[in-house]
């Protein structure tokens, strides 16, 4: 929280420090702020050192460019000679297309709580009739975040805003990019490539975050890994269309940038109107784990972060799909309670006309045929078994085959006198239409009130295609995104204890915009443990384990057909917010007993798993993943050794276990119930396995221990406890 100089630093050079991050910003003059350094903590710097840092950062002017140094500001401006992607793109009937903002003296606040420092700059381009406010914050955990508000200050004419993108510079040594793509059932597929000159642009045009959204755009020193190599990462906290880019110019500037992707007309600003960007977050670290820890630290520091022990969930979807009836579900609830489940979630299929996925969305009344006595008997049964009750909803959607669509066909987002192509047989309800919004709010509010619902699984199962607003005909994705945020905020205000999960055909709505107002992200509809090892590994770069739904599925995966042991399924789900999605009525008594053991382990360890530091070992054998969670105070760590393929190494050699206190001694031992080393050849594990071993954190991280030979698709757990 310290800056050792006047409020505006040394001749306008501001040095903000928190969470191991230094952010040095040049605010001198009337131009927009320039970030001179974003990365490792530079230590205490005197005023003269800061002025020297600025001086030594100014490049020479070379031939065939503008005759002065071109600044890379938070919103780069062509008016200053910047010819890369501009920060503000827009015009007033073809005019005022290149703003030149003149800013006032910035305000610098040091704060308590989640945010350590905030720099606020306001300015205007009087000729262009635009006003601008930019906020730049450094959180206690060392995250940088920034957003801007642009105002049309003209009293007479509208302004057409096409984009507002915020840019954070990265050093030249960031030569490699890691970003993500994905699809239904396989979210967060990593892709790595060189950070070359030019623009690497990721656009999300699906009207939701998208399974293929990059989650983070990461640039770093070539070969960076979980443990090593400096990395810088950017995330756009927005659940609608968005842009994320990495750009490098021949002039030597490299930056990560992002913002909302506005569809034609969405940025039209009437006289006096303003547009606010989403927050754009940046994190750096030495290795991906340190970068991720800054996100985790920030999320955990928020007032709304769920701190009650994350209850074990039973979700009915892969257990019964649409085949709901009271007898089946009370039997399932009984099995669930017996194994230790704490929250029972009734998935899709409970409302009017919803016998399959062709009809019913929008008719948010309990189906009188399937549930002749309402949900009351099930809810009472669940509660009397000691569990919370959760319900699936998809409030933004509507089937054409629904009473709601028959009554209000004009509430569907569409354009050109036609309906968009259906996706999963459904259309999108225009929640920016006040009548539709009020109706849905009333329905959700009534249901939550009537059944004292603890938890909503809030789904969103289609992309927005040709999403024209029902009130003005222009694209409606921006307004829809804000309306959904408003709706959740209103519902939460009315029901402060209600928890909400963000689900979108699995993990297609994982972003910090939706997470400001929800309590968990469903990472993927694929609960095949082998796939989940990868999906959770990458989703975890942004989200800590307690926010990521992870379920134990059936013995044979419904989405891949692979068969996995319960140890592999449960040992994978253990590293998230654990749930069960399996028809336990069909599970054998021994399976139920084993599952109860896993749930007991989850309950015993969630205190550590949901507050500790997530670590991944850069293990050289691609067949073996090594990851874990270490208590913040270094008192303990839990690790998983996960064989995702057969290995070329036989036996597998040493595995290092990182993150513990180097100077403390730990007793390391296999952790029940994942102690048995699966083997077909009658091998015995390495000698230390049976007796445990005491080693220092340094030895564990530098030398490691011999790993047991594992069959593919199997795992073992290790616990390290400080002596
Ligand atoms: C998609 C979700 O991701 C699933 O978990 C399930 O809730 C279905 N929708 C229900 O339609």
XYZ file of C-alpha atoms and ligand atoms in Angstrom:
734
model
C 0.000 0.000 0.000
C 3.022 2.245 -0.149
C 4.168 4.960 -2.469
C 6.988 7.027 -1.111
C 6.220 10.338 -2.711
C 3.515 12.889 -3.239
C 0.162 11.839 -4.580
C 1.283 12.205 -8.164
C 4.744 10.797 -7.775
C 7.939 12.053 -9.231
C 7.074 14.589 -11.888
C 3.962 12.595 -12.617
C 5.591 9.140 -12.527
C 3.502 7.059 -10.155
C 4.818 3.857 -8.600
C 2.141 1.534 -7.225
C 3.141 -1.615 -5.376
C 1.065 -4.499 -4.024
C 1.097 -8.280 -3.977
C 4.559 -8.579 -5.504
C 3.616 -6.350 -8.442
C 4.960 -2.959 -9.402
C 2.982 -0.750 -11.711
C 4.835 2.348 -12.863
C 2.633 4.833 -14.684
C 3.654 8.053 -16.371
C 0.887 10.589 -15.862
C 2.870 13.701 -16.778
C 1.440 16.112 -19.277
C -2.030 16.271 -20.699
C -2.006 12.894 -22.456
C -3.519 9.615 -21.315
C -1.426 7.624 -18.798
C 1.340 5.361 -20.076
C 2.317 2.202 -18.197
C 6.121 2.141 -18.024
C 6.353 -1.103 -16.086
C 3.858 -3.820 -15.195
C 5.455 -6.815 -13.575
C 7.806 -7.736 -10.756
C 8.073 -5.539 -7.687
C 10.872 -3.030 -8.314
C 11.300 -2.234 -4.633
C 11.325 1.235 -3.165
C 12.230 3.759 -5.866
C 13.106 7.380 -5.182
C 11.567 10.204 -7.159
C 14.767 10.622 -9.118
C 14.903 6.886 -9.858
C 11.363 7.028 -11.222
C 12.176 10.013 -13.392
C 15.264 8.141 -14.600
C 13.145 5.075 -15.357
C 10.942 7.231 -17.542
C 13.913 8.842 -19.266
C 15.522 5.502 -19.987
C 12.249 4.210 -21.417
C 12.038 6.834 -24.164
C 13.077 5.362 -27.511
C 14.850 7.231 -30.277
C 12.905 8.585 -33.209
C 13.773 6.739 -36.410
C 13.286 7.415 -40.097
C 9.965 7.268 -41.891
C 7.883 7.509 -38.740
C 6.290 10.530 -37.090
C 8.859 12.989 -35.828
C 8.254 12.390 -32.158
C 8.024 9.526 -29.725
C 4.659 7.799 -29.992
C 3.255 6.859 -26.601
C 1.509 3.563 -25.949
C -1.156 4.799 -23.562
C -3.885 2.801 -21.859
C -6.086 3.774 -24.829
C -3.615 4.276 -27.684
C -4.477 7.275 -29.879
C -3.798 7.874 -33.548
C -3.769 11.581 -32.738
C -0.419 10.949 -31.002
C 0.946 9.018 -33.954
C -0.100 5.516 -32.825
C -0.812 3.391 -35.897
C -1.568 0.090 -34.194
C -5.048 -0.831 -32.959
C -6.535 2.354 -31.484
C -8.111 2.515 -28.045
C -11.225 4.361 -29.162
C -12.816 3.653 -32.507
C -15.871 5.614 -33.555
C -17.141 8.625 -35.421
C -19.854 11.222 -35.700
C -21.223 10.733 -39.169
C -17.661 10.207 -40.394
C -16.184 13.039 -38.324
C -14.503 13.071 -34.910
C -12.916 9.724 -35.753
C -9.560 10.356 -34.095
C -9.920 11.670 -30.576
C -7.104 13.522 -28.839
C -7.915 13.477 -25.152
C -6.597 16.156 -22.843
C -6.689 14.919 -19.275
C -6.850 16.634 -15.918
C -4.543 15.868 -13.041
C -5.170 12.237 -12.094
C -6.574 11.265 -8.721
C -4.678 8.621 -6.792
C -6.342 6.770 -3.942
C -4.868 4.179 -1.672
C -7.605 1.947 -0.386
C -8.314 -0.807 2.079
C -9.833 -4.089 1.061
C -9.587 -5.851 -2.274
C -8.092 -2.925 -4.159
C -4.851 -1.362 -2.921
C -4.512 1.603 -5.292
C -6.730 3.364 -7.778
C -5.633 5.926 -10.352
C -8.479 7.819 -11.996
C -7.953 10.069 -14.984
C -10.621 12.192 -16.600
C -10.310 14.125 -19.773
C -12.028 15.330 -22.870
C -11.621 16.087 -26.501
C -13.718 19.221 -26.727
C -13.490 19.365 -30.528
C -14.673 15.803 -30.938
C -17.338 16.245 -28.251
C -16.094 13.315 -26.163
C -15.353 12.876 -22.496
C -13.316 10.022 -21.050
C -12.638 8.578 -17.629
C -10.090 5.815 -17.175
C -9.658 3.845 -13.968
C -6.551 1.806 -13.300
C -6.398 -0.312 -10.173
C -3.836 -2.510 -8.479
C -5.411 -5.116 -6.230
C -3.906 -6.319 -2.980
C -3.072 -9.626 -4.678
C -1.102 -7.792 -7.378
C -3.654 -7.862 -10.216
C -3.995 -4.855 -12.469
C -7.429 -3.946 -13.757
C -8.616 -1.081 -15.876
C -11.809 0.201 -17.448
C -12.965 3.316 -19.258
C -16.141 5.325 -19.622
C -16.640 7.343 -22.777
C -19.265 10.098 -22.893
C -20.742 11.849 -25.895
C -20.620 15.426 -24.642
C -22.289 16.874 -27.707
C -25.669 18.421 -26.929
C -26.991 17.897 -30.403
C -25.559 14.919 -32.273
C -25.103 11.248 -31.634
C -21.761 9.462 -31.662
C -21.224 6.020 -33.212
C -18.841 4.113 -31.006
C -17.334 1.010 -32.574
C -14.866 -0.098 -29.903
C -13.099 0.879 -26.722
C -10.062 -1.313 -26.091
C -7.683 -1.013 -23.158
C -4.023 -1.887 -23.550
C -1.410 -3.090 -21.064
C 2.175 -3.230 -22.329
C 4.337 -6.337 -22.037
C 8.129 -6.392 -22.352
C 10.001 -7.506 -25.446
C 11.020 -10.761 -23.791
C 7.386 -11.883 -23.881
C 7.879 -13.699 -27.181
C 5.460 -16.582 -26.853
C 1.681 -16.681 -26.559
C -0.559 -19.171 -24.833
C -4.263 -18.807 -25.435
C -7.242 -21.100 -25.383
C -10.007 -22.295 -27.604
C -12.612 -24.988 -26.998
C -15.967 -26.442 -27.811
C -18.872 -28.124 -26.051
C -17.456 -30.991 -23.947
C -13.836 -29.822 -24.438
C -13.415 -26.336 -23.061
C -10.047 -24.620 -22.599
C -7.882 -26.291 -25.248
C -4.478 -24.598 -25.076
C -2.626 -23.342 -28.138
C 0.919 -21.939 -28.126
C 2.617 -19.908 -30.777
C 5.156 -17.165 -31.296
C 4.251 -13.591 -30.380
C 5.255 -12.177 -33.724
C 4.845 -8.687 -35.138
C 1.239 -7.952 -35.955
C -1.994 -8.656 -34.150
C -3.195 -11.940 -32.702
C -6.880 -11.242 -32.248
C -9.402 -13.433 -30.486
C -12.999 -12.434 -31.033
C -16.033 -13.813 -29.247
C -19.163 -13.223 -31.334
C -21.413 -15.822 -29.752
C -23.380 -13.424 -27.589
C -22.099 -15.324 -24.566
C -18.589 -15.836 -23.293
C -18.249 -18.994 -25.401
C -16.662 -22.405 -25.029
C -13.973 -21.167 -27.400
C -13.265 -17.935 -25.488
C -9.639 -17.606 -24.601
C -10.261 -17.211 -20.834
C -6.784 -15.667 -20.655
C -4.446 -14.402 -23.321
C -0.952 -15.038 -21.991
C 2.382 -13.786 -23.288
C 5.661 -14.830 -21.767
C 9.300 -15.697 -22.065
C 9.667 -18.560 -24.557
C 9.148 -21.940 -22.924
C 7.317 -20.533 -19.896
C 5.647 -23.169 -17.792
C 3.687 -23.501 -14.583
C 6.823 -23.093 -12.486
C 9.107 -20.902 -14.541
C 9.323 -18.070 -17.036
C 7.772 -14.657 -16.661
C 4.229 -14.408 -18.020
C 1.682 -11.644 -18.447
C -1.991 -12.506 -18.877
C -5.105 -10.568 -19.790
C -8.772 -11.348 -19.178
C -11.857 -9.436 -20.319
C -14.500 -9.648 -17.586
C -17.535 -9.736 -19.856
C -20.173 -12.349 -20.667
C -21.131 -11.065 -24.113
C -19.160 -10.415 -27.283
C -15.562 -9.530 -26.616
C -12.143 -8.978 -28.129
C -8.793 -9.986 -26.698
C -5.608 -9.220 -28.581
C -1.846 -9.422 -28.440
C -0.148 -6.886 -30.645
C 3.470 -6.129 -31.422
C 4.530 -3.241 -33.631
C 7.756 -2.755 -35.555
C 8.371 0.156 -33.201
C 9.038 -2.324 -30.418
C 5.789 -1.956 -28.519
C 4.034 -5.104 -27.418
C 0.781 -5.131 -25.529
C -2.180 -7.206 -24.475
C -5.523 -5.540 -24.932
C -9.193 -6.184 -24.770
C -12.713 -4.995 -24.358
C -16.235 -5.588 -25.520
C -16.954 -6.344 -29.163
C -19.774 -3.986 -30.065
C -22.095 -5.046 -32.863
C -23.226 -2.391 -35.365
C -25.256 0.243 -33.562
C -24.660 -1.105 -30.055
C -22.298 1.777 -29.374
C -24.557 4.539 -30.631
C -24.393 7.275 -28.003
C -27.159 9.850 -27.915
C -26.166 13.378 -26.801
C -25.033 13.100 -23.181
C -24.968 9.288 -23.175
C -22.019 7.266 -21.905
C -20.548 3.827 -22.567
C -18.628 1.927 -19.876
C -16.237 -0.871 -20.804
C -16.001 -4.053 -18.811
C -13.042 -4.438 -16.479
C -9.968 -5.723 -18.243
C -7.728 -7.680 -15.849
C -4.010 -8.295 -16.069
C -1.863 -10.615 -14.016
C 1.827 -11.387 -14.235
C 3.927 -14.045 -12.566
C 7.104 -16.073 -12.638
C 5.409 -19.121 -14.055
C 1.720 -19.687 -14.694
C 1.033 -20.739 -11.108
C 2.191 -17.395 -9.701
C 0.174 -15.564 -12.348
C -2.908 -17.641 -11.455
C -2.362 -17.119 -7.719
C -2.926 -13.377 -8.206
C -6.337 -14.086 -9.755
C -7.163 -16.576 -6.999
C -6.057 -14.124 -4.304
C -8.187 -11.378 -5.783
C -11.278 -13.572 -6.124
C -10.896 -14.855 -2.577
C -10.567 -11.331 -1.215
C -13.946 -10.179 -2.545
C -16.712 -9.644 -0.027
C -19.044 -11.947 -1.985
C -16.591 -14.832 -2.299
C -18.309 -17.963 -0.959
C -16.594 -18.849 2.283
C -18.958 -21.429 3.753
C -17.618 -24.973 3.174
C -18.526 -25.767 -0.426
C -21.293 -28.359 -0.024
C -21.107 -31.681 -1.839
C -23.622 -31.543 -4.701
C -25.793 -34.230 -6.243
C -26.904 -33.093 -9.693
C -29.698 -35.109 -11.279
C -28.815 -34.480 -14.940
C -26.720 -37.508 -15.878
C -28.626 -39.584 -13.327
C -32.131 -39.270 -14.799
C -31.989 -36.629 -17.580
C -35.614 -35.679 -18.373
C -37.128 -38.753 -16.691
C -38.265 -37.040 -13.534
C -40.678 -38.499 -11.010
C -41.035 -38.194 -7.296
C -40.302 -41.861 -6.512
C -37.111 -41.983 -8.562
C -35.835 -38.703 -7.233
C -36.584 -39.373 -3.580
C -34.754 -42.705 -3.938
C -31.827 -40.858 -5.508
C -31.931 -38.300 -2.708
C -31.827 -41.096 -0.130
C -28.719 -42.629 -1.708
C -27.183 -39.160 -1.959
C -27.777 -38.398 1.713
C -26.359 -41.782 2.720
C -23.016 -41.087 1.018
C -22.771 -37.587 2.484
C -24.194 -35.270 -0.189
C -25.159 -31.849 1.181
C -26.965 -30.171 -1.740
C -29.459 -31.855 -4.082
C -29.915 -30.097 -7.439
C -32.920 -30.872 -9.629
C -31.787 -30.314 -13.200
C -33.679 -29.646 -16.439
C -37.140 -31.207 -16.911
C -39.243 -30.034 -13.946
C -41.313 -27.292 -15.632
C -44.340 -27.235 -17.891
C -44.064 -29.059 -21.230
C -40.423 -29.980 -20.687
C -40.439 -33.680 -21.484
C -37.387 -33.296 -23.695
C -35.381 -30.387 -25.035
C -37.847 -29.379 -27.754
C -40.352 -27.493 -25.614
C -41.108 -25.624 -22.449
C -38.307 -23.083 -21.980
C -39.997 -19.944 -20.721
C -42.813 -21.784 -18.928
C -41.296 -21.511 -15.479
C -44.165 -23.183 -13.619
C -43.821 -26.615 -12.037
C -45.275 -29.168 -14.462
C -48.642 -30.329 -13.165
C -48.429 -33.741 -14.833
C -44.961 -34.763 -13.676
C -45.261 -33.016 -10.330
C -49.006 -33.162 -9.444
C -48.276 -31.926 -5.916
C -45.643 -29.434 -6.997
C -42.013 -29.722 -5.970
C -42.961 -29.496 -2.283
C -42.812 -33.244 -1.547
C -39.375 -33.574 -3.131
C -38.057 -30.433 -1.462
C -39.331 -31.613 1.926
C -37.767 -35.032 1.392
C -34.430 -33.475 0.459
C -34.505 -31.115 3.424
C -35.528 -33.795 5.876
C -32.515 -35.794 4.688
C -30.386 -32.811 5.730
C -29.598 -31.473 2.277
C -30.037 -28.092 0.608
C -32.243 -27.846 -2.448
C -31.127 -26.463 -5.804
C -33.005 -25.990 -9.064
C -31.965 -25.702 -12.722
C -33.208 -22.743 -14.751
C -32.381 -21.237 -18.131
C -33.985 -17.806 -17.777
C -32.623 -16.206 -20.953
C -34.135 -18.818 -23.237
C -37.453 -19.648 -24.836
C -38.738 -22.537 -26.937
C -41.052 -21.550 -29.744
C -43.085 -24.481 -28.462
C -43.977 -22.850 -25.141
C -46.916 -20.955 -23.706
C -44.642 -17.952 -23.286
C -43.702 -17.860 -26.983
C -47.297 -18.383 -28.001
C -48.345 -15.436 -25.838
C -45.339 -13.175 -26.519
C -43.742 -14.097 -29.845
C -42.497 -10.516 -29.931
C -40.184 -11.129 -26.939
C -37.712 -13.176 -28.995
C -34.433 -11.582 -30.092
C -34.573 -11.493 -33.891
C -34.125 -9.323 -36.924
C -35.336 -8.983 -40.501
C -38.814 -10.323 -39.943
C -37.501 -13.843 -39.402
C -36.468 -15.953 -36.464
C -32.781 -16.830 -36.074
C -31.839 -20.452 -36.762
C -32.712 -22.532 -33.733
C -30.007 -24.024 -31.566
C -30.989 -26.870 -29.254
C -34.488 -26.087 -30.537
C -34.532 -22.785 -28.708
C -34.452 -19.024 -29.149
C -33.306 -16.197 -26.887
C -35.681 -14.090 -24.836
C -35.015 -10.347 -24.976
C -34.371 -9.557 -21.326
C -33.681 -5.929 -22.192
C -37.411 -5.747 -22.958
C -38.799 -4.542 -19.602
C -41.950 -6.659 -19.844
C -39.977 -9.853 -20.505
C -37.507 -8.961 -17.763
C -40.266 -8.334 -15.224
C -41.970 -11.577 -16.114
C -38.815 -13.662 -15.686
C -37.848 -11.866 -12.485
C -41.293 -12.526 -11.054
C -41.102 -16.236 -11.987
C -37.634 -16.751 -10.506
C -38.441 -14.738 -7.420
C -41.651 -16.714 -6.813
C -39.954 -20.078 -7.235
C -37.072 -19.193 -4.952
C -39.533 -17.865 -2.376
C -42.011 -20.741 -2.599
C -39.436 -23.500 -2.182
C -36.822 -21.541 -0.219
C -34.366 -22.542 -2.922
C -30.737 -22.448 -1.817
C -29.118 -22.653 -5.216
C -29.914 -22.033 -8.855
C -28.015 -23.737 -11.634
C -28.355 -20.932 -14.195
C -27.890 -22.384 -17.655
C -27.539 -20.765 -21.103
C -27.513 -23.239 -23.932
C -27.167 -21.400 -27.186
C -25.177 -18.774 -29.002
C -26.943 -15.532 -29.846
C -27.431 -15.393 -33.606
C -29.008 -12.379 -35.339
C -29.953 -11.113 -31.914
C -31.915 -8.001 -32.838
C -33.520 -6.117 -29.969
C -37.296 -6.316 -29.738
C -37.587 -2.655 -28.780
C -35.317 -0.867 -31.284
C -34.380 -3.501 -33.857
C -30.639 -2.962 -33.540
C -28.317 -5.708 -32.233
C -29.188 -6.516 -28.653
C -26.253 -8.484 -27.256
C -24.803 -5.598 -25.238
C -28.163 -4.752 -23.653
C -28.924 -8.428 -23.096
C -25.650 -8.952 -21.233
C -26.341 -6.000 -18.960
C -29.949 -7.128 -18.439
C -28.790 -10.579 -17.304
C -26.363 -8.981 -14.869
C -29.189 -6.775 -13.570
C -31.530 -9.724 -13.231
C -29.066 -11.774 -11.197
C -28.190 -8.753 -9.064
C -31.870 -8.098 -8.361
C -32.562 -11.720 -7.494
C -29.545 -11.847 -5.197
C -30.622 -8.597 -3.552
C -34.023 -10.139 -2.835
C -32.507 -13.434 -1.682
C -29.110 -12.688 -0.149
C -28.420 -16.323 0.764
C -29.192 -17.663 -2.695
C -26.189 -19.144 -4.491
C -26.046 -19.258 -8.266
C -23.965 -21.400 -10.576
C -22.999 -20.064 -13.997
C -23.490 -22.842 -16.523
C -23.641 -22.502 -20.289
C -23.743 -25.785 -22.211
C -21.061 -26.699 -19.705
C -18.304 -24.118 -19.417
C -19.256 -21.547 -22.021
C -19.817 -18.754 -19.500
C -16.627 -18.654 -17.448
C -15.613 -15.033 -16.980
C -15.138 -12.569 -14.163
C -18.153 -10.500 -15.255
C -20.633 -13.272 -14.478
C -18.546 -14.318 -11.494
C -19.015 -10.928 -9.856
C -22.568 -12.109 -9.197
C -22.428 -15.919 -9.156
C -20.825 -18.450 -6.860
C -19.561 -21.241 -9.032
C -18.739 -22.000 -12.660
C -19.710 -25.281 -14.275
C -16.478 -26.064 -16.120
C -17.762 -28.534 -18.694
C -20.522 -30.983 -19.500
C -17.740 -33.502 -19.953
C -17.150 -35.225 -16.624
C -14.897 -37.904 -18.075
C -12.063 -37.653 -15.549
C -9.327 -37.844 -18.168
C -10.755 -34.873 -20.069
C -11.462 -33.088 -16.796
C -7.813 -33.287 -15.759
C -7.043 -30.953 -18.658
C -10.188 -28.788 -18.458
C -9.698 -28.131 -14.744
C -5.949 -27.592 -15.151
C -6.510 -24.728 -17.588
C -9.711 -23.315 -16.085
C -7.741 -23.092 -12.851
C -5.434 -20.472 -14.351
C -8.248 -18.019 -13.697
C -10.433 -19.660 -11.058
C -9.549 -21.208 -7.700
C -10.799 -24.768 -7.089
C -13.730 -23.803 -4.868
C -15.366 -21.920 -7.764
C -15.133 -24.728 -10.305
C -17.867 -27.372 -10.305
C -16.366 -30.881 -10.615
C -18.559 -33.977 -10.496
C -17.996 -37.683 -10.022
C -19.719 -39.272 -13.004
C -20.923 -42.765 -13.818
C -18.423 -45.607 -14.228
C -18.735 -45.178 -18.004
C -18.622 -41.559 -19.149
C -21.769 -40.370 -20.897
C -19.860 -38.064 -23.179
C -16.843 -40.189 -24.198
C -17.797 -43.792 -23.434
C -14.563 -44.264 -21.478
C -14.701 -46.421 -18.347
C -12.844 -45.133 -15.314
C -12.347 -46.346 -11.774
C -14.051 -44.482 -8.968
C -10.619 -43.516 -7.652
C -9.784 -41.782 -10.912
C -13.180 -40.069 -11.131
C -13.334 -38.933 -7.527
C -9.647 -38.067 -7.239
C -10.148 -35.743 -10.194
C -13.322 -34.115 -8.859
C -11.666 -33.653 -5.449
C -9.724 -30.675 -6.828
C -12.843 -28.592 -7.497
C -16.205 -27.937 -5.861
C -17.107 -31.587 -5.626
C -20.373 -33.096 -6.715
C -21.875 -36.345 -7.921
C -23.665 -36.784 -11.233
C -24.393 -40.480 -11.352
C -27.535 -42.530 -10.836
C -26.645 -43.771 -7.384
C -29.683 -46.059 -7.414
C -27.637 -48.224 -9.772
C -24.399 -48.037 -7.813
C -23.307 -51.188 -5.965
C -23.019 -51.188 -2.161
C -19.222 -51.273 -2.484
C -19.292 -48.315 -4.902
C -21.482 -46.396 -2.471
C -19.132 -47.169 0.408
C -16.139 -46.084 -1.650
C -17.894 -42.905 -2.749
C -18.755 -42.138 0.881
C -15.038 -42.444 1.655
C -14.185 -39.911 -1.038
C -16.852 -37.521 0.154
C -15.477 -37.841 3.689
C -12.012 -37.015 2.340
C -13.387 -33.993 0.487
C -15.067 -32.740 3.664
C -11.900 -33.277 5.668
C -9.671 -31.497 3.155
C -11.846 -28.786 1.584
C -10.644 -26.289 4.172
C -7.159 -26.625 2.707
C -8.122 -27.277 -0.914
C -10.351 -24.197 -1.064
C -7.987 -21.715 0.524
C -4.537 -22.988 -0.391
C -2.154 -22.196 -3.224
C -2.605 -24.274 -6.372
C 0.638 -25.766 -7.661
C 1.567 -27.671 -10.805
C 4.879 -29.408 -11.183
C 6.745 -29.056 -14.477
C 7.170 -32.803 -14.643
C 9.096 -33.745 -17.786
C 7.097 -36.893 -18.571
C 3.960 -35.904 -20.503
C 2.279 -39.110 -19.344
C 2.222 -37.977 -15.716
C 0.518 -34.853 -14.367
C 1.586 -33.710 -10.913
C -0.496 -31.053 -9.215
C -1.623 -30.100 -5.761
C -2.745 -27.492 -3.272
C -0.540 -26.178 -0.477
C -1.874 -24.437 2.633
C -1.062 -20.716 2.665
C 0.790 -21.151 5.972
C 2.846 -24.007 4.565
C 1.504 -26.468 7.129
C 0.363 -29.097 4.624
C -0.052 -29.975 1.002
C -2.124 -32.452 -0.970
C -0.819 -33.708 -4.307
C -2.161 -35.891 -7.086
C 0.024 -38.012 -9.350
C -2.124 -38.587 -12.412
C -1.227 -41.000 -15.198
C -2.962 -39.751 -18.330
C -1.246 -42.232 -20.669
C 1.264 -45.048 -20.587
C 4.740 -43.725 -20.022
C 7.969 -44.294 -21.899
C 9.602 -44.393 -18.460
C 9.424 -47.610 -16.505
C 9.632 -47.098 -13.524
C 8.594 -43.477 -13.808
C 11.468 -41.927 -11.823
C 11.401 -39.006 -9.396
C 8.526 -36.595 -9.040
C 9.154 -33.282 -7.354
C 6.532 -31.830 -5.013
C 6.665 -28.050 -4.990
C 5.261 -25.189 -2.932
C 6.044 -26.308 0.630
C 8.153 -24.373 3.122
C 11.734 -25.214 2.047
C 13.037 -25.159 5.600
C 10.287 -27.187 7.252
C 10.187 -30.971 7.504
C 7.154 -32.830 6.236
C 5.891 -36.315 6.611
C 4.882 -37.473 3.148
C 2.550 -40.432 2.762
C -0.098 -41.747 0.392
C -3.534 -40.377 1.218
C -6.528 -42.667 1.765
C -8.573 -43.711 -0.148
C -6.195 -43.251 -3.096
C -3.243 -45.142 -1.680
C -3.501 -48.363 -3.641
C -1.213 -48.240 -6.629
C -3.174 -49.751 -9.489
C -1.037 -52.452 -11.038
C -1.606 -55.436 -13.274
C 1.864 -56.909 -12.974
C 1.995 -57.512 -9.238
C 4.628 -54.797 -8.799
C 5.128 -53.359 -5.375
C 5.444 -49.578 -5.136
C 8.807 -47.974 -4.253
C 9.976 -48.816 -0.691
C 9.030 -45.458 0.883
C 5.399 -45.892 -0.134
C 4.477 -48.338 2.625
C 6.153 -46.449 5.466
C 5.996 -42.790 4.415
C 9.029 -40.538 4.491
C 10.138 -37.354 6.264
C 11.853 -34.790 4.055
C 12.215 -31.032 3.969
C 10.146 -28.919 1.614
C 13.396 -28.069 -0.178
C 14.294 -31.732 -0.751
C 10.773 -32.485 -1.922
C 10.906 -29.602 -4.415
C 14.480 -30.124 -5.615
C 14.965 -33.910 -5.461
C 11.483 -35.310 -5.058
C 10.555 -38.913 -4.434
C 10.358 -42.001 -6.604
C 6.900 -42.248 -8.133
C 5.064 -45.540 -8.267
C 4.348 -47.015 -11.664
C 0.729 -46.214 -12.526
C -1.638 -47.686 -15.038
C -2.985 -45.163 -17.549
C -6.070 -43.269 -16.358
C -5.283 -43.776 -12.712
C -4.094 -41.586 -9.895
C -2.749 -41.632 -6.393
C -2.844 -38.889 -3.764
C -0.090 -37.802 -1.426
C -0.355 -35.759 1.752
C 2.538 -33.742 3.132
C 2.135 -32.648 6.741
C 4.594 -30.353 8.495
C 6.174 -31.885 11.584
C -26.499 -28.069 -20.234
C -25.798 -28.191 -18.921
O -24.446 -27.913 -19.068
C -26.053 -29.582 -18.359
O -25.328 -29.747 -17.173
C -27.517 -29.745 -18.123
O -27.953 -28.860 -17.126
C -28.289 -29.510 -19.408
N -27.923 -28.266 -20.024
C -29.759 -29.516 -19.166
O -30.472 -29.181 -20.264
